[in-house]
């Protein structure tokens, strides 16, 4: 079944810190393009000939190579738009404890998040690693499909591709990064932490 793009019009009208409707609407259109391509790739995969897969080129092989680009392009944008917007600005006790255990302090996590966003053309993705029960910051890059650890639960996603901020900030990327991090919606993030349940109680 085809995947439907989610609607994030709740962010318009000044509800996402530092982002204009012009900037957000352009970004929504780009996100919708990833959903469309994910649907197209998966539809073609359903009927693709699997008899001659090949590293250099084969239709099935190439569809499987491109599927993670469209998938992560879809899901990371959804998580990003969901964790923007007016909401609580306070981390829950559980979230704070896990951040402290993983990074040393909330401020250290913020400093590392800022450094990742300033390093990227790509994403800051804060993840919970089920292997050791700690949080890590990933820099996801190339085409949304490189750099994300396996065996993780995604908590925070912040887009630092130029299309995410250039209409509003031009080259003042640091201003976008500061607004994006201070404008995170902790109602959404605290709920994602809560999904960890007993995994985070180590
Ligand atoms: Fe984006």
mmCIF file of C-alpha atoms and ligand atoms in Angstrom:
data_model
loop_
_atom_site.group_PDB
_atom_site.id
_atom_site.type_symbol
_atom_site.label_atom_id
_atom_site.label_comp_id
_atom_site.label_asym_id
_atom_site.label_seq_id
_atom_site.Cartn_x
_atom_site.Cartn_y
_atom_site.Cartn_z
ATOM 1 C CA UNK A 1 0.000 0.000 0.000
ATOM 2 C CA UNK A 2 1.295 3.416 -0.917
ATOM 3 C CA UNK A 3 2.563 5.561 1.919
ATOM 4 C CA UNK A 4 0.790 8.923 2.366
ATOM 5 C CA UNK A 5 2.813 12.053 3.176
ATOM 6 C CA UNK A 6 2.070 13.439 6.637
ATOM 7 C CA UNK A 7 0.714 16.963 7.052
ATOM 8 C CA UNK A 8 2.797 19.409 9.078
ATOM 9 C CA UNK A 9 0.790 22.592 8.498
ATOM 10 C CA UNK A 10 0.622 22.928 12.300
ATOM 11 C CA UNK A 11 4.144 24.378 12.057
ATOM 12 C CA UNK A 12 3.053 27.284 9.846
ATOM 13 C CA UNK A 13 2.268 30.755 11.129
ATOM 14 C CA UNK A 14 5.328 31.052 13.342
ATOM 15 C CA UNK A 15 4.943 27.756 15.210
ATOM 16 C CA UNK A 16 8.424 26.484 14.342
ATOM 17 C CA UNK A 17 11.064 28.677 15.929
ATOM 18 C CA UNK A 18 12.894 30.816 13.388
ATOM 19 C CA UNK A 19 11.325 29.234 10.291
ATOM 20 C CA UNK A 20 9.051 31.143 7.900
ATOM 21 C CA UNK A 21 6.115 29.672 6.000
ATOM 22 C CA UNK A 22 8.094 30.147 2.769
ATOM 23 C CA UNK A 23 10.957 28.047 4.135
ATOM 24 C CA UNK A 24 8.727 25.375 5.633
ATOM 25 C CA UNK A 25 6.471 24.983 2.591
ATOM 26 C CA UNK A 26 9.477 24.511 0.295
ATOM 27 C CA UNK A 27 10.774 21.858 2.704
ATOM 28 C CA UNK A 28 7.377 20.111 2.881
ATOM 29 C CA UNK A 29 7.377 19.855 -0.932
ATOM 30 C CA UNK A 30 10.839 18.295 -0.878
ATOM 31 C CA UNK A 31 9.745 15.804 1.806
ATOM 32 C CA UNK A 32 6.671 14.861 -0.223
ATOM 33 C CA UNK A 33 9.035 14.073 -3.105
ATOM 34 C CA UNK A 34 10.828 11.477 -0.963
ATOM 35 C CA UNK A 35 7.533 9.825 -0.052
ATOM 36 C CA UNK A 36 6.582 9.686 -3.733
ATOM 37 C CA UNK A 37 9.916 8.125 -4.671
ATOM 38 C CA UNK A 38 9.731 5.605 -1.820
ATOM 39 C CA UNK A 39 6.329 4.498 -3.102
ATOM 40 C CA UNK A 40 7.631 4.330 -6.682
ATOM 41 C CA UNK A 41 10.695 2.286 -5.708
ATOM 42 C CA UNK A 42 8.681 -0.179 -3.641
ATOM 43 C CA UNK A 43 6.066 -0.584 -6.344
ATOM 44 C CA UNK A 44 8.793 -1.357 -8.874
ATOM 45 C CA UNK A 45 10.509 -3.720 -6.453
ATOM 46 C CA UNK A 46 7.308 -5.698 -6.187
ATOM 47 C CA UNK A 47 7.505 -6.629 -9.840
ATOM 48 C CA UNK A 48 11.275 -6.480 -10.398
ATOM 49 C CA UNK A 49 13.098 -9.379 -12.028
ATOM 50 C CA UNK A 50 15.375 -10.967 -9.400
ATOM 51 C CA UNK A 51 17.046 -13.379 -11.770
ATOM 52 C CA UNK A 52 20.171 -11.365 -12.642
ATOM 53 C CA UNK A 53 21.221 -9.133 -9.725
ATOM 54 C CA UNK A 54 24.502 -7.313 -10.352
ATOM 55 C CA UNK A 55 26.834 -4.985 -8.495
ATOM 56 C CA UNK A 56 27.540 -2.698 -11.476
ATOM 57 C CA UNK A 57 23.999 -2.398 -12.768
ATOM 58 C CA UNK A 58 20.740 -4.257 -12.691
ATOM 59 C CA UNK A 59 17.293 -2.770 -12.206
ATOM 60 C CA UNK A 60 16.487 -4.769 -9.045
ATOM 61 C CA UNK A 61 19.982 -4.107 -7.589
ATOM 62 C CA UNK A 62 19.761 -0.388 -8.241
ATOM 63 C CA UNK A 63 16.267 -0.127 -6.738
ATOM 64 C CA UNK A 64 17.547 -1.800 -3.548
ATOM 65 C CA UNK A 65 20.534 0.581 -3.476
ATOM 66 C CA UNK A 66 18.271 3.634 -3.742
ATOM 67 C CA UNK A 67 15.523 2.416 -1.382
ATOM 68 C CA UNK A 68 17.362 3.549 1.822
ATOM 69 C CA UNK A 69 17.791 7.069 0.375
ATOM 70 C CA UNK A 70 14.066 7.497 -0.178
ATOM 71 C CA UNK A 71 13.179 5.679 3.071
ATOM 72 C CA UNK A 72 15.469 7.724 5.321
ATOM 73 C CA UNK A 73 14.615 10.859 3.339
ATOM 74 C CA UNK A 74 10.996 10.193 4.243
ATOM 75 C CA UNK A 75 11.341 9.091 7.866
ATOM 76 C CA UNK A 76 14.012 11.541 8.998
ATOM 77 C CA UNK A 77 11.990 14.456 7.620
ATOM 78 C CA UNK A 78 8.892 13.198 9.436
ATOM 79 C CA UNK A 79 10.803 12.920 12.711
ATOM 80 C CA UNK A 80 12.323 16.382 12.161
ATOM 81 C CA UNK A 81 9.010 18.117 11.460
ATOM 82 C CA UNK A 82 7.446 16.272 14.410
ATOM 83 C CA UNK A 83 10.160 17.429 16.815
ATOM 84 C CA UNK A 84 9.844 21.079 15.763
ATOM 85 C CA UNK A 85 7.114 23.391 16.921
ATOM 86 C CA UNK A 86 5.741 24.939 20.022
ATOM 87 C CA UNK A 87 5.733 22.565 22.931
ATOM 88 C CA UNK A 88 7.494 21.977 26.196
ATOM 89 C CA UNK A 89 11.109 23.148 26.333
ATOM 90 C CA UNK A 90 11.968 20.889 29.263
ATOM 91 C CA UNK A 91 13.400 17.388 29.090
ATOM 92 C CA UNK A 92 11.692 14.819 31.310
ATOM 93 C CA UNK A 93 13.571 13.416 34.324
ATOM 94 C CA UNK A 94 14.132 10.161 32.453
ATOM 95 C CA UNK A 95 15.441 11.961 29.384
ATOM 96 C CA UNK A 96 17.756 14.143 31.481
ATOM 97 C CA UNK A 97 19.143 11.138 33.329
ATOM 98 C CA UNK A 98 19.908 9.285 30.115
ATOM 99 C CA UNK A 99 21.464 12.377 28.523
ATOM 100 C CA UNK A 100 23.649 12.898 31.624
ATOM 101 C CA UNK A 101 24.732 9.241 31.656
ATOM 102 C CA UNK A 102 25.569 9.319 27.953
ATOM 103 C CA UNK A 103 27.121 12.727 27.379
ATOM 104 C CA UNK A 104 28.069 13.906 30.869
ATOM 105 C CA UNK A 105 25.529 16.730 30.895
ATOM 106 C CA UNK A 106 22.693 18.295 28.931
ATOM 107 C CA UNK A 107 25.008 21.149 27.919
ATOM 108 C CA UNK A 108 27.611 18.686 26.619
ATOM 109 C CA UNK A 109 24.953 16.989 24.495
ATOM 110 C CA UNK A 110 23.848 20.380 23.143
ATOM 111 C CA UNK A 111 27.456 21.342 22.354
ATOM 112 C CA UNK A 112 28.017 18.073 20.487
ATOM 113 C CA UNK A 113 24.693 18.480 18.651
ATOM 114 C CA UNK A 114 25.694 21.963 17.570
ATOM 115 C CA UNK A 115 29.098 20.714 16.385
ATOM 116 C CA UNK A 116 27.443 17.989 14.316
ATOM 117 C CA UNK A 117 25.004 20.398 12.703
ATOM 118 C CA UNK A 118 27.816 22.808 11.853
ATOM 119 C CA UNK A 119 29.839 19.891 10.411
ATOM 120 C CA UNK A 120 27.009 18.567 8.306
ATOM 121 C CA UNK A 121 25.510 18.752 5.093
ATOM 122 C CA UNK A 122 23.221 16.200 6.550
ATOM 123 C CA UNK A 123 21.466 15.350 9.773
ATOM 124 C CA UNK A 124 21.967 15.385 13.478
ATOM 125 C CA UNK A 125 20.291 12.211 14.674
ATOM 126 C CA UNK A 126 20.456 11.465 18.393
ATOM 127 C CA UNK A 127 19.919 7.762 18.905
ATOM 128 C CA UNK A 128 19.585 5.287 21.759
ATOM 129 C CA UNK A 129 21.859 2.297 21.257
ATOM 130 C CA UNK A 130 20.212 -0.928 22.437
ATOM 131 C CA UNK A 131 23.654 -2.547 22.576
ATOM 132 C CA UNK A 132 24.883 -0.552 25.587
ATOM 133 C CA UNK A 133 21.868 1.489 26.651
ATOM 134 C CA UNK A 134 23.439 4.875 25.862
ATOM 135 C CA UNK A 135 22.650 7.801 23.589
ATOM 136 C CA UNK A 136 24.899 8.740 20.677
ATOM 137 C CA UNK A 137 24.864 11.580 18.180
ATOM 138 C CA UNK A 138 25.018 10.440 14.568
ATOM 139 C CA UNK A 139 25.976 12.618 11.618
ATOM 140 C CA UNK A 140 23.857 11.165 8.805
ATOM 141 C CA UNK A 141 25.010 12.297 5.389
ATOM 142 C CA UNK A 142 25.490 11.668 1.700
ATOM 143 C CA UNK A 143 21.869 11.077 0.762
ATOM 144 C CA UNK A 144 20.201 10.450 4.124
ATOM 145 C CA UNK A 145 21.438 6.877 4.063
ATOM 146 C CA UNK A 146 25.018 6.980 5.376
ATOM 147 C CA UNK A 147 26.081 7.236 8.987
ATOM 148 C CA UNK A 148 23.088 5.947 10.927
ATOM 149 C CA UNK A 149 24.097 3.284 13.437
ATOM 150 C CA UNK A 150 22.319 -0.063 13.400
ATOM 151 C CA UNK A 151 20.409 -1.351 16.438
ATOM 152 C CA UNK A 152 19.224 2.079 17.539
ATOM 153 C CA UNK A 153 16.065 3.971 18.405
ATOM 154 C CA UNK A 154 15.967 7.444 16.861
ATOM 155 C CA UNK A 155 15.169 10.180 19.383
ATOM 156 C CA UNK A 156 16.070 13.534 17.782
ATOM 157 C CA UNK A 157 16.373 14.499 14.114
ATOM 158 C CA UNK A 158 17.519 17.944 12.959
ATOM 159 C CA UNK A 159 18.043 18.761 9.292
ATOM 160 C CA UNK A 160 21.188 20.693 8.384
ATOM 161 C CA UNK A 161 21.005 20.438 4.619
ATOM 162 C CA UNK A 162 21.037 23.925 3.091
ATOM 163 C CA UNK A 163 17.460 23.520 1.813
ATOM 164 C CA UNK A 164 16.316 23.384 5.457
ATOM 165 C CA UNK A 165 17.364 26.953 6.273
ATOM 166 C CA UNK A 166 18.765 28.862 3.301
ATOM 167 C CA UNK A 167 15.573 30.785 2.424
ATOM 168 C CA UNK A 168 15.471 32.251 5.938
ATOM 169 C CA UNK A 169 19.125 32.371 6.975
ATOM 170 C CA UNK A 170 21.243 32.324 3.806
ATOM 171 C CA UNK A 171 24.799 31.764 5.067
ATOM 172 C CA UNK A 172 23.990 32.379 8.738
ATOM 173 C CA UNK A 173 23.795 28.683 9.487
ATOM 174 C CA UNK A 174 24.800 29.083 13.132
ATOM 175 C CA UNK A 175 21.643 31.146 13.748
ATOM 176 C CA UNK A 176 19.478 28.393 12.281
ATOM 177 C CA UNK A 177 21.276 25.765 14.362
ATOM 178 C CA UNK A 178 20.782 27.781 17.555
ATOM 179 C CA UNK A 179 17.060 28.231 16.869
ATOM 180 C CA UNK A 180 16.554 24.616 15.822
ATOM 181 C CA UNK A 181 18.152 23.249 18.992
ATOM 182 C CA UNK A 182 16.531 25.711 21.394
ATOM 183 C CA UNK A 183 13.173 25.283 19.634
ATOM 184 C CA UNK A 184 12.933 21.507 19.921
ATOM 185 C CA UNK A 185 9.524 20.272 21.007
ATOM 186 C CA UNK A 186 10.177 18.317 24.195
ATOM 187 C CA UNK A 187 6.611 16.997 24.375
ATOM 188 C CA UNK A 188 7.519 14.943 21.300
ATOM 189 C CA UNK A 189 11.058 14.110 22.450
ATOM 190 C CA UNK A 190 9.964 13.073 25.939
ATOM 191 C CA UNK A 191 7.428 10.709 24.355
ATOM 192 C CA UNK A 192 10.192 9.169 22.236
ATOM 193 C CA UNK A 193 12.317 8.680 25.358
ATOM 194 C CA UNK A 194 9.322 7.071 27.061
ATOM 195 C CA UNK A 195 9.086 4.514 24.238
ATOM 196 C CA UNK A 196 12.400 3.088 25.441
ATOM 197 C CA UNK A 197 10.675 1.739 28.540
ATOM 198 C CA UNK A 198 12.889 -0.611 30.521
ATOM 199 C CA UNK A 199 15.713 -0.437 27.982
ATOM 200 C CA UNK A 200 16.736 2.963 29.398
ATOM 201 C CA UNK A 201 16.658 1.901 33.045
ATOM 202 C CA UNK A 202 20.130 0.371 33.183
HETATM 203 FE FE1 LIG B 1 15.446 18.318 4.423
#
